[in-house]
């Protein structure tokens, strides 16, 4: 913006099962630019309905989308970043700080180990009835399928909170 004032804006990241989008949005709500790419998911053939993604691949995609969208936005000052996604997808964070693997919203790797468990306490604590897409059920499946991977895991978090981790190095989980 030659001769004008710099617009203030936010980066909005939307990670979906079909595609990922990054928008630059002015403080007044104007969409200055939006970029998207297909989300790459892989089948885990060891388990029915097993689905995972490679976090490093998604990180590169997201930061590429950010670069493209901010270039198209003109002269902007980014005030903050926010991300949204379906809450039942997770990313495992390693003891060394690396992003090890991600399990999509559609992943059901823990389903074979759900039967015969008492889920009443979980339902009381969360207000949710655990299902095969429940984040903790994904972790339960990973414990059975990949015990060595789980030994290397320090944290797991939602996909949108993983985006925050990429920017801050702090692993958190937003309370719903």
PDB file of N, CA and C in Angstrom, residues 49-128:
ATOM      1  N   UNK A  49      -9.565 -48.691   9.184  1.00  0.00           N
ATOM      2  CA  UNK A  49      -9.841 -47.270   9.415  1.00  0.00           C
ATOM      3  C   UNK A  49      -8.701 -46.544  10.124  1.00  0.00           C
ATOM      4  N   UNK A  50      -7.483 -47.031   9.945  1.00  0.00           N
ATOM      5  CA  UNK A  50      -6.316 -46.324  10.475  1.00  0.00           C
ATOM      6  C   UNK A  50      -5.873 -45.265   9.483  1.00  0.00           C
ATOM      7  N   UNK A  51      -5.714 -44.046   9.952  1.00  0.00           N
ATOM      8  CA  UNK A  51      -5.384 -42.918   9.082  1.00  0.00           C
ATOM      9  C   UNK A  51      -4.414 -42.001   9.823  1.00  0.00           C
ATOM     10  N   UNK A  52      -3.328 -41.644   9.182  1.00  0.00           N
ATOM     11  CA  UNK A  52      -2.335 -40.795   9.838  1.00  0.00           C
ATOM     12  C   UNK A  52      -1.803 -39.769   8.845  1.00  0.00           C
ATOM     13  N   UNK A  53      -1.068 -38.806   9.380  1.00  0.00           N
ATOM     14  CA  UNK A  53      -0.379 -37.840   8.529  1.00  0.00           C
ATOM     15  C   UNK A  53       1.005 -37.599   9.075  1.00  0.00           C
ATOM     16  N   UNK A  54       1.846 -37.086   8.210  1.00  0.00           N
ATOM     17  CA  UNK A  54       3.222 -36.764   8.574  1.00  0.00           C
ATOM     18  C   UNK A  54       3.269 -35.294   8.958  1.00  0.00           C
ATOM     19  N   UNK A  55       3.455 -34.979  10.242  1.00  0.00           N
ATOM     20  CA  UNK A  55       3.411 -33.590  10.698  1.00  0.00           C
ATOM     21  C   UNK A  55       4.394 -32.667   9.976  1.00  0.00           C
ATOM     22  N   UNK A  56       5.572 -33.159   9.670  1.00  0.00           N
ATOM     23  CA  UNK A  56       6.550 -32.290   8.994  1.00  0.00           C
ATOM     24  C   UNK A  56       6.040 -31.883   7.616  1.00  0.00           C
ATOM     25  N   UNK A  57       5.371 -32.783   6.939  1.00  0.00           N
ATOM     26  CA  UNK A  57       4.785 -32.482   5.633  1.00  0.00           C
ATOM     27  C   UNK A  57       3.687 -31.424   5.781  1.00  0.00           C
ATOM     28  N   UNK A  58       2.823 -31.580   6.804  1.00  0.00           N
ATOM     29  CA  UNK A  58       1.765 -30.594   7.046  1.00  0.00           C
ATOM     30  C   UNK A  58       2.352 -29.255   7.466  1.00  0.00           C
ATOM     31  N   UNK A  59       3.408 -29.260   8.290  1.00  0.00           N
ATOM     32  CA  UNK A  59       4.048 -28.011   8.713  1.00  0.00           C
ATOM     33  C   UNK A  59       4.560 -27.252   7.501  1.00  0.00           C
ATOM     34  N   UNK A  60       5.250 -27.959   6.609  1.00  0.00           N
ATOM     35  CA  UNK A  60       5.778 -27.311   5.408  1.00  0.00           C
ATOM     36  C   UNK A  60       4.642 -26.739   4.559  1.00  0.00           C
ATOM     37  N   UNK A  61       3.560 -27.478   4.437  1.00  0.00           N
ATOM     38  CA  UNK A  61       2.406 -27.006   3.675  1.00  0.00           C
ATOM     39  C   UNK A  61       1.821 -25.743   4.301  1.00  0.00           C
ATOM     40  N   UNK A  62       1.602 -25.771   5.600  1.00  0.00           N
ATOM     41  CA  UNK A  62       0.985 -24.636   6.295  1.00  0.00           C
ATOM     42  C   UNK A  62       1.848 -23.384   6.183  1.00  0.00           C
ATOM     43  N   UNK A  63       3.143 -23.522   6.412  1.00  0.00           N
ATOM     44  CA  UNK A  63       4.010 -22.352   6.333  1.00  0.00           C
ATOM     45  C   UNK A  63       4.145 -21.852   4.891  1.00  0.00           C
ATOM     46  N   UNK A  64       4.059 -22.757   3.921  1.00  0.00           N
ATOM     47  CA  UNK A  64       4.024 -22.330   2.524  1.00  0.00           C
ATOM     48  C   UNK A  64       2.757 -21.539   2.221  1.00  0.00           C
ATOM     49  N   UNK A  65       1.618 -21.997   2.747  1.00  0.00           N
ATOM     50  CA  UNK A  65       0.360 -21.272   2.567  1.00  0.00           C
ATOM     51  C   UNK A  65       0.419 -19.896   3.223  1.00  0.00           C
ATOM     52  N   UNK A  66       1.033 -19.832   4.399  1.00  0.00           N
ATOM     53  CA  UNK A  66       1.182 -18.541   5.092  1.00  0.00           C
ATOM     54  C   UNK A  66       2.005 -17.585   4.242  1.00  0.00           C
ATOM     55  N   UNK A  67       3.123 -18.055   3.704  1.00  0.00           N
ATOM     56  CA  UNK A  67       3.965 -17.194   2.868  1.00  0.00           C
ATOM     57  C   UNK A  67       3.196 -16.684   1.652  1.00  0.00           C
ATOM     58  N   UNK A  68       2.468 -17.582   0.979  1.00  0.00           N
ATOM     59  CA  UNK A  68       1.711 -17.173  -0.211  1.00  0.00           C
ATOM     60  C   UNK A  68       0.613 -16.179   0.142  1.00  0.00           C
ATOM     61  N   UNK A  69      -0.123 -16.455   1.217  1.00  0.00           N
ATOM     62  CA  UNK A  69      -1.240 -15.572   1.590  1.00  0.00           C
ATOM     63  C   UNK A  69      -0.739 -14.203   2.038  1.00  0.00           C
ATOM     64  N   UNK A  70       0.343 -14.163   2.802  1.00  0.00           N
ATOM     65  CA  UNK A  70       0.831 -12.853   3.255  1.00  0.00           C
ATOM     66  C   UNK A  70       1.402 -12.046   2.090  1.00  0.00           C
ATOM     67  N   UNK A  71       2.033 -12.708   1.133  1.00  0.00           N
ATOM     68  CA  UNK A  71       2.516 -11.992  -0.055  1.00  0.00           C
ATOM     69  C   UNK A  71       1.362 -11.352  -0.823  1.00  0.00           C
ATOM     70  N   UNK A  72       0.252 -12.076  -0.941  1.00  0.00           N
ATOM     71  CA  UNK A  72      -0.914 -11.563  -1.672  1.00  0.00           C
ATOM     72  C   UNK A  72      -1.661 -10.476  -0.910  1.00  0.00           C
ATOM     73  N   UNK A  73      -1.418 -10.369   0.382  1.00  0.00           N
ATOM     74  CA  UNK A  73      -2.173  -9.436   1.234  1.00  0.00           C
ATOM     75  C   UNK A  73      -1.698  -8.007   1.140  1.00  0.00           C
ATOM     76  N   UNK A  74      -0.566  -7.785   0.547  1.00  0.00           N
ATOM     77  CA  UNK A  74      -0.040  -6.424   0.467  1.00  0.00           C
ATOM     78  C   UNK A  74       0.706  -6.060   1.741  1.00  0.00           C
ATOM     79  N   UNK A  75       0.670  -4.799   2.064  1.00  0.00           N
ATOM     80  CA  UNK A  75       1.417  -4.260   3.196  1.00  0.00           C
ATOM     81  C   UNK A  75       0.602  -4.436   4.479  1.00  0.00           C
ATOM     82  N   UNK A  76       0.841  -5.542   5.189  1.00  0.00           N
ATOM     83  CA  UNK A  76       0.080  -5.832   6.411  1.00  0.00           C
ATOM     84  C   UNK A  76       1.018  -6.076   7.585  1.00  0.00           C
ATOM     85  N   UNK A  77       0.504  -5.786   8.748  1.00  0.00           N
ATOM     86  CA  UNK A  77       1.188  -6.112  10.003  1.00  0.00           C
ATOM     87  C   UNK A  77       0.369  -7.199  10.668  1.00  0.00           C
ATOM     88  N   UNK A  78       0.972  -8.370  10.841  1.00  0.00           N
ATOM     89  CA  UNK A  78       0.270  -9.500  11.437  1.00  0.00           C
ATOM     90  C   UNK A  78       0.286  -9.349  12.958  1.00  0.00           C
ATOM     91  N   UNK A  79      -0.911  -9.329  13.542  1.00  0.00           N
ATOM     92  CA  UNK A  79      -1.056  -9.162  14.987  1.00  0.00           C
ATOM     93  C   UNK A  79      -1.098 -10.488  15.742  1.00  0.00           C
ATOM     94  N   UNK A  80      -1.542 -11.534  15.070  1.00  0.00           N
ATOM     95  CA  UNK A  80      -1.653 -12.825  15.744  1.00  0.00           C
ATOM     96  C   UNK A  80      -2.036 -13.916  14.766  1.00  0.00           C
ATOM     97  N   UNK A  81      -2.003 -15.136  15.282  1.00  0.00           N
ATOM     98  CA  UNK A  81      -2.313 -16.325  14.496  1.00  0.00           C
ATOM     99  C   UNK A  81      -3.316 -17.151  15.287  1.00  0.00           C
ATOM    100  N   UNK A  82      -4.307 -17.694  14.593  1.00  0.00           N
ATOM    101  CA  UNK A  82      -5.242 -18.612  15.230  1.00  0.00           C
ATOM    102  C   UNK A  82      -5.444 -19.791  14.308  1.00  0.00           C
ATOM    103  N   UNK A  83      -5.814 -20.923  14.883  1.00  0.00           N
ATOM    104  CA  UNK A  83      -6.045 -22.108  14.057  1.00  0.00           C
ATOM    105  C   UNK A  83      -7.276 -22.850  14.544  1.00  0.00           C
ATOM    106  N   UNK A  84      -7.931 -23.493  13.607  1.00  0.00           N
ATOM    107  CA  UNK A  84      -9.102 -24.314  13.910  1.00  0.00           C
ATOM    108  C   UNK A  84      -8.984 -25.630  13.162  1.00  0.00           C
ATOM    109  N   UNK A  85      -9.598 -26.645  13.728  1.00  0.00           N
ATOM    110  CA  UNK A  85      -9.649 -27.961  13.096  1.00  0.00           C
ATOM    111  C   UNK A  85     -10.675 -28.784  13.841  1.00  0.00           C
ATOM    112  N   UNK A  86     -10.986 -29.937  13.305  1.00  0.00           N
ATOM    113  CA  UNK A  86     -11.835 -30.873  14.041  1.00  0.00           C
ATOM    114  C   UNK A  86     -11.062 -31.327  15.271  1.00  0.00           C
ATOM    115  N   UNK A  87     -11.681 -31.341  16.410  1.00  0.00           N
ATOM    116  CA  UNK A  87     -10.988 -31.577  17.679  1.00  0.00           C
ATOM    117  C   UNK A  87     -10.479 -32.989  17.912  1.00  0.00           C
ATOM    118  N   UNK A  88     -10.945 -33.964  17.178  1.00  0.00           N
ATOM    119  CA  UNK A  88     -10.546 -35.335  17.501  1.00  0.00           C
ATOM    120  C   UNK A  88      -9.273 -35.792  16.806  1.00  0.00           C
ATOM    121  N   UNK A  89      -8.638 -34.932  16.022  1.00  0.00           N
ATOM    122  CA  UNK A  89      -7.340 -35.251  15.452  1.00  0.00           C
ATOM    123  C   UNK A  89      -6.247 -34.859  16.438  1.00  0.00           C
ATOM    124  N   UNK A  90      -5.158 -35.615  16.460  1.00  0.00           N
ATOM    125  CA  UNK A  90      -4.072 -35.343  17.403  1.00  0.00           C
ATOM    126  C   UNK A  90      -2.708 -35.448  16.723  1.00  0.00           C
ATOM    127  N   UNK A  91      -1.715 -34.878  17.388  1.00  0.00           N
ATOM    128  CA  UNK A  91      -0.314 -34.991  16.978  1.00  0.00           C
ATOM    129  C   UNK A  91       0.476 -35.432  18.204  1.00  0.00           C
ATOM    130  N   UNK A  92       1.344 -36.417  18.009  1.00  0.00           N
ATOM    131  CA  UNK A  92       2.239 -36.866  19.078  1.00  0.00           C
ATOM    132  C   UNK A  92       3.528 -36.054  18.992  1.00  0.00           C
ATOM    133  N   UNK A  93       3.930 -35.506  20.131  1.00  0.00           N
ATOM    134  CA  UNK A  93       5.147 -34.695  20.231  1.00  0.00           C
ATOM    135  C   UNK A  93       6.201 -35.523  20.972  1.00  0.00           C
ATOM    136  N   UNK A  94       7.372 -35.633  20.386  1.00  0.00           N
ATOM    137  CA  UNK A  94       8.430 -36.453  20.951  1.00  0.00           C
ATOM    138  C   UNK A  94       9.140 -35.816  22.128  1.00  0.00           C
ATOM    139  N   UNK A  95       9.844 -36.646  22.854  1.00  0.00           N
ATOM    140  CA  UNK A  95      10.650 -36.178  23.990  1.00  0.00           C
ATOM    141  C   UNK A  95      11.714 -35.181  23.529  1.00  0.00           C
ATOM    142  N   UNK A  96      12.107 -35.261  22.259  1.00  0.00           N
ATOM    143  CA  UNK A  96      13.093 -34.336  21.702  1.00  0.00           C
ATOM    144  C   UNK A  96      12.453 -33.071  21.125  1.00  0.00           C
ATOM    145  N   UNK A  97      11.117 -32.951  21.236  1.00  0.00           N
ATOM    146  CA  UNK A  97      10.406 -31.774  20.740  1.00  0.00           C
ATOM    147  C   UNK A  97       9.906 -31.900  19.313  1.00  0.00           C
ATOM    148  N   UNK A  98      10.267 -32.984  18.635  1.00  0.00           N
ATOM    149  CA  UNK A  98       9.827 -33.154  17.251  1.00  0.00           C
ATOM    150  C   UNK A  98       8.362 -33.612  17.207  1.00  0.00           C
ATOM    151  N   UNK A  99       7.732 -33.334  16.091  1.00  0.00           N
ATOM    152  CA  UNK A  99       6.363 -33.789  15.857  1.00  0.00           C
ATOM    153  C   UNK A  99       6.468 -35.153  15.184  1.00  0.00           C
ATOM    154  N   UNK A 100       6.052 -36.197  15.896  1.00  0.00           N
ATOM    155  CA  UNK A 100       6.310 -37.564  15.451  1.00  0.00           C
ATOM    156  C   UNK A 100       5.318 -38.082  14.408  1.00  0.00           C
ATOM    157  N   UNK A 101       4.035 -37.994  14.718  1.00  0.00           N
ATOM    158  CA  UNK A 101       2.995 -38.499  13.829  1.00  0.00           C
ATOM    159  C   UNK A 101       1.692 -37.812  14.199  1.00  0.00           C
ATOM    160  N   UNK A 102       0.805 -37.717  13.232  1.00  0.00           N
ATOM    161  CA  UNK A 102      -0.519 -37.174  13.489  1.00  0.00           C
ATOM    162  C   UNK A 102      -1.577 -38.186  13.115  1.00  0.00           C
ATOM    163  N   UNK A 103      -2.657 -38.192  13.879  1.00  0.00           N
ATOM    164  CA  UNK A 103      -3.799 -39.055  13.586  1.00  0.00           C
ATOM    165  C   UNK A 103      -4.981 -38.153  13.292  1.00  0.00           C
ATOM    166  N   UNK A 104      -5.574 -38.342  12.127  1.00  0.00           N
ATOM    167  CA  UNK A 104      -6.655 -37.473  11.673  1.00  0.00           C
ATOM    168  C   UNK A 104      -7.931 -37.702  12.473  1.00  0.00           C
ATOM    169  N   UNK A 105      -8.885 -36.824  12.256  1.00  0.00           N
ATOM    170  CA  UNK A 105     -10.201 -36.959  12.869  1.00  0.00           C
ATOM    171  C   UNK A 105     -10.824 -38.310  12.532  1.00  0.00           C
ATOM    172  N   UNK A 106     -10.607 -38.798  11.316  1.00  0.00           N
ATOM    173  CA  UNK A 106     -11.216 -40.049  10.880  1.00  0.00           C
ATOM    174  C   UNK A 106     -10.499 -41.298  11.345  1.00  0.00           C
ATOM    175  N   UNK A 107      -9.332 -41.166  11.965  1.00  0.00           N
ATOM    176  CA  UNK A 107      -8.578 -42.331  12.418  1.00  0.00           C
ATOM    177  C   UNK A 107      -9.330 -43.055  13.538  1.00  0.00           C
ATOM    178  N   UNK A 108      -9.373 -44.363  13.442  1.00  0.00           N
ATOM    179  CA  UNK A 108     -10.070 -45.171  14.454  1.00  0.00           C
ATOM    180  C   UNK A 108      -9.175 -46.300  14.971  1.00  0.00           C
ATOM    181  N   UNK A 109      -7.902 -46.008  15.135  1.00  0.00           N
ATOM    182  CA  UNK A 109      -6.945 -47.049  15.512  1.00  0.00           C
ATOM    183  C   UNK A 109      -7.203 -47.681  16.872  1.00  0.00           C
ATOM    184  N   UNK A 110      -7.910 -47.031  17.744  1.00  0.00           N
ATOM    185  CA  UNK A 110      -8.166 -47.600  19.072  1.00  0.00           C
ATOM    186  C   UNK A 110      -9.431 -48.426  19.169  1.00  0.00           C
ATOM    187  N   UNK A 111     -10.220 -48.448  18.126  1.00  0.00           N
ATOM    188  CA  UNK A 111     -11.526 -49.116  18.162  1.00  0.00           C
ATOM    189  C   UNK A 111     -11.455 -50.580  18.626  1.00  0.00           C
ATOM    190  N   UNK A 112     -10.490 -51.382  18.166  1.00  0.00           N
ATOM    191  CA  UNK A 112     -10.460 -52.780  18.607  1.00  0.00           C
ATOM    192  C   UNK A 112     -10.263 -52.955  20.118  1.00  0.00           C
ATOM    193  N   UNK A 113      -9.778 -51.939  20.807  1.00  0.00           N
ATOM    194  CA  UNK A 113      -9.503 -52.053  22.238  1.00  0.00           C
ATOM    195  C   UNK A 113     -10.541 -51.339  23.101  1.00  0.00           C
ATOM    196  N   UNK A 114     -11.625 -50.890  22.505  1.00  0.00           N
ATOM    197  CA  UNK A 114     -12.661 -50.166  23.258  1.00  0.00           C
ATOM    198  C   UNK A 114     -13.606 -51.107  24.008  1.00  0.00           C
ATOM    199  N   UNK A 115     -13.900 -52.231  23.404  1.00  0.00           N
ATOM    200  CA  UNK A 115     -14.894 -53.136  23.973  1.00  0.00           C
ATOM    201  C   UNK A 115     -14.454 -53.667  25.337  1.00  0.00           C
ATOM    202  N   UNK A 116     -15.413 -53.758  26.235  1.00  0.00           N
ATOM    203  CA  UNK A 116     -15.151 -54.319  27.554  1.00  0.00           C
ATOM    204  C   UNK A 116     -14.543 -53.344  28.544  1.00  0.00           C
ATOM    205  N   UNK A 117     -14.372 -52.108  28.171  1.00  0.00           N
ATOM    206  CA  UNK A 117     -13.831 -51.088  29.081  1.00  0.00           C
ATOM    207  C   UNK A 117     -14.973 -50.312  29.707  1.00  0.00           C
ATOM    208  N   UNK A 118     -14.747 -49.859  30.910  1.00  0.00           N
ATOM    209  CA  UNK A 118     -15.740 -49.035  31.606  1.00  0.00           C
ATOM    210  C   UNK A 118     -15.448 -47.572  31.285  1.00  0.00           C
ATOM    211  N   UNK A 119     -16.318 -46.969  30.492  1.00  0.00           N
ATOM    212  CA  UNK A 119     -16.125 -45.597  30.044  1.00  0.00           C
ATOM    213  C   UNK A 119     -16.905 -44.589  30.886  1.00  0.00           C
ATOM    214  N   UNK A 120     -17.556 -45.052  31.928  1.00  0.00           N
ATOM    215  CA  UNK A 120     -18.419 -44.170  32.718  1.00  0.00           C
ATOM    216  C   UNK A 120     -17.653 -42.986  33.308  1.00  0.00           C
ATOM    217  N   UNK A 121     -16.487 -43.230  33.870  1.00  0.00           N
ATOM    218  CA  UNK A 121     -15.710 -42.133  34.482  1.00  0.00           C
ATOM    219  C   UNK A 121     -15.293 -41.097  33.429  1.00  0.00           C
ATOM    220  N   UNK A 122     -14.901 -41.543  32.267  1.00  0.00           N
ATOM    221  CA  UNK A 122     -14.531 -40.625  31.182  1.00  0.00           C
ATOM    222  C   UNK A 122     -15.741 -39.779  30.797  1.00  0.00           C
ATOM    223  N   UNK A 123     -16.886 -40.418  30.677  1.00  0.00           N
ATOM    224  CA  UNK A 123     -18.111 -39.692  30.332  1.00  0.00           C
ATOM    225  C   UNK A 123     -18.447 -38.666  31.410  1.00  0.00           C
ATOM    226  N   UNK A 124     -18.275 -39.034  32.685  1.00  0.00           N
ATOM    227  CA  UNK A 124     -18.533 -38.090  33.782  1.00  0.00           C
ATOM    228  C   UNK A 124     -17.591 -36.894  33.722  1.00  0.00           C
ATOM    229  N   UNK A 125     -16.330 -37.137  33.465  1.00  0.00           N
ATOM    230  CA  UNK A 125     -15.332 -36.064  33.449  1.00  0.00           C
ATOM    231  C   UNK A 125     -15.465 -35.144  32.244  1.00  0.00           C
ATOM    232  N   UNK A 126     -15.802 -35.707  31.103  1.00  0.00           N
ATOM    233  CA  UNK A 126     -15.791 -34.927  29.866  1.00  0.00           C
ATOM    234  C   UNK A 126     -17.171 -34.508  29.385  1.00  0.00           C
ATOM    235  N   UNK A 127     -18.192 -35.212  29.828  1.00  0.00           N
ATOM    236  CA  UNK A 127     -19.531 -34.962  29.305  1.00  0.00           C
ATOM    237  C   UNK A 127     -19.719 -35.547  27.920  1.00  0.00           C
ATOM    238  N   UNK A 128     -18.762 -36.330  27.473  1.00  0.00           N
ATOM    239  CA  UNK A 128     -18.799 -36.948  26.147  1.00  0.00           C
ATOM    240  C   UNK A 128     -18.794 -38.467  26.277  1.00  0.00           C
TER     241      UNK A 128
END
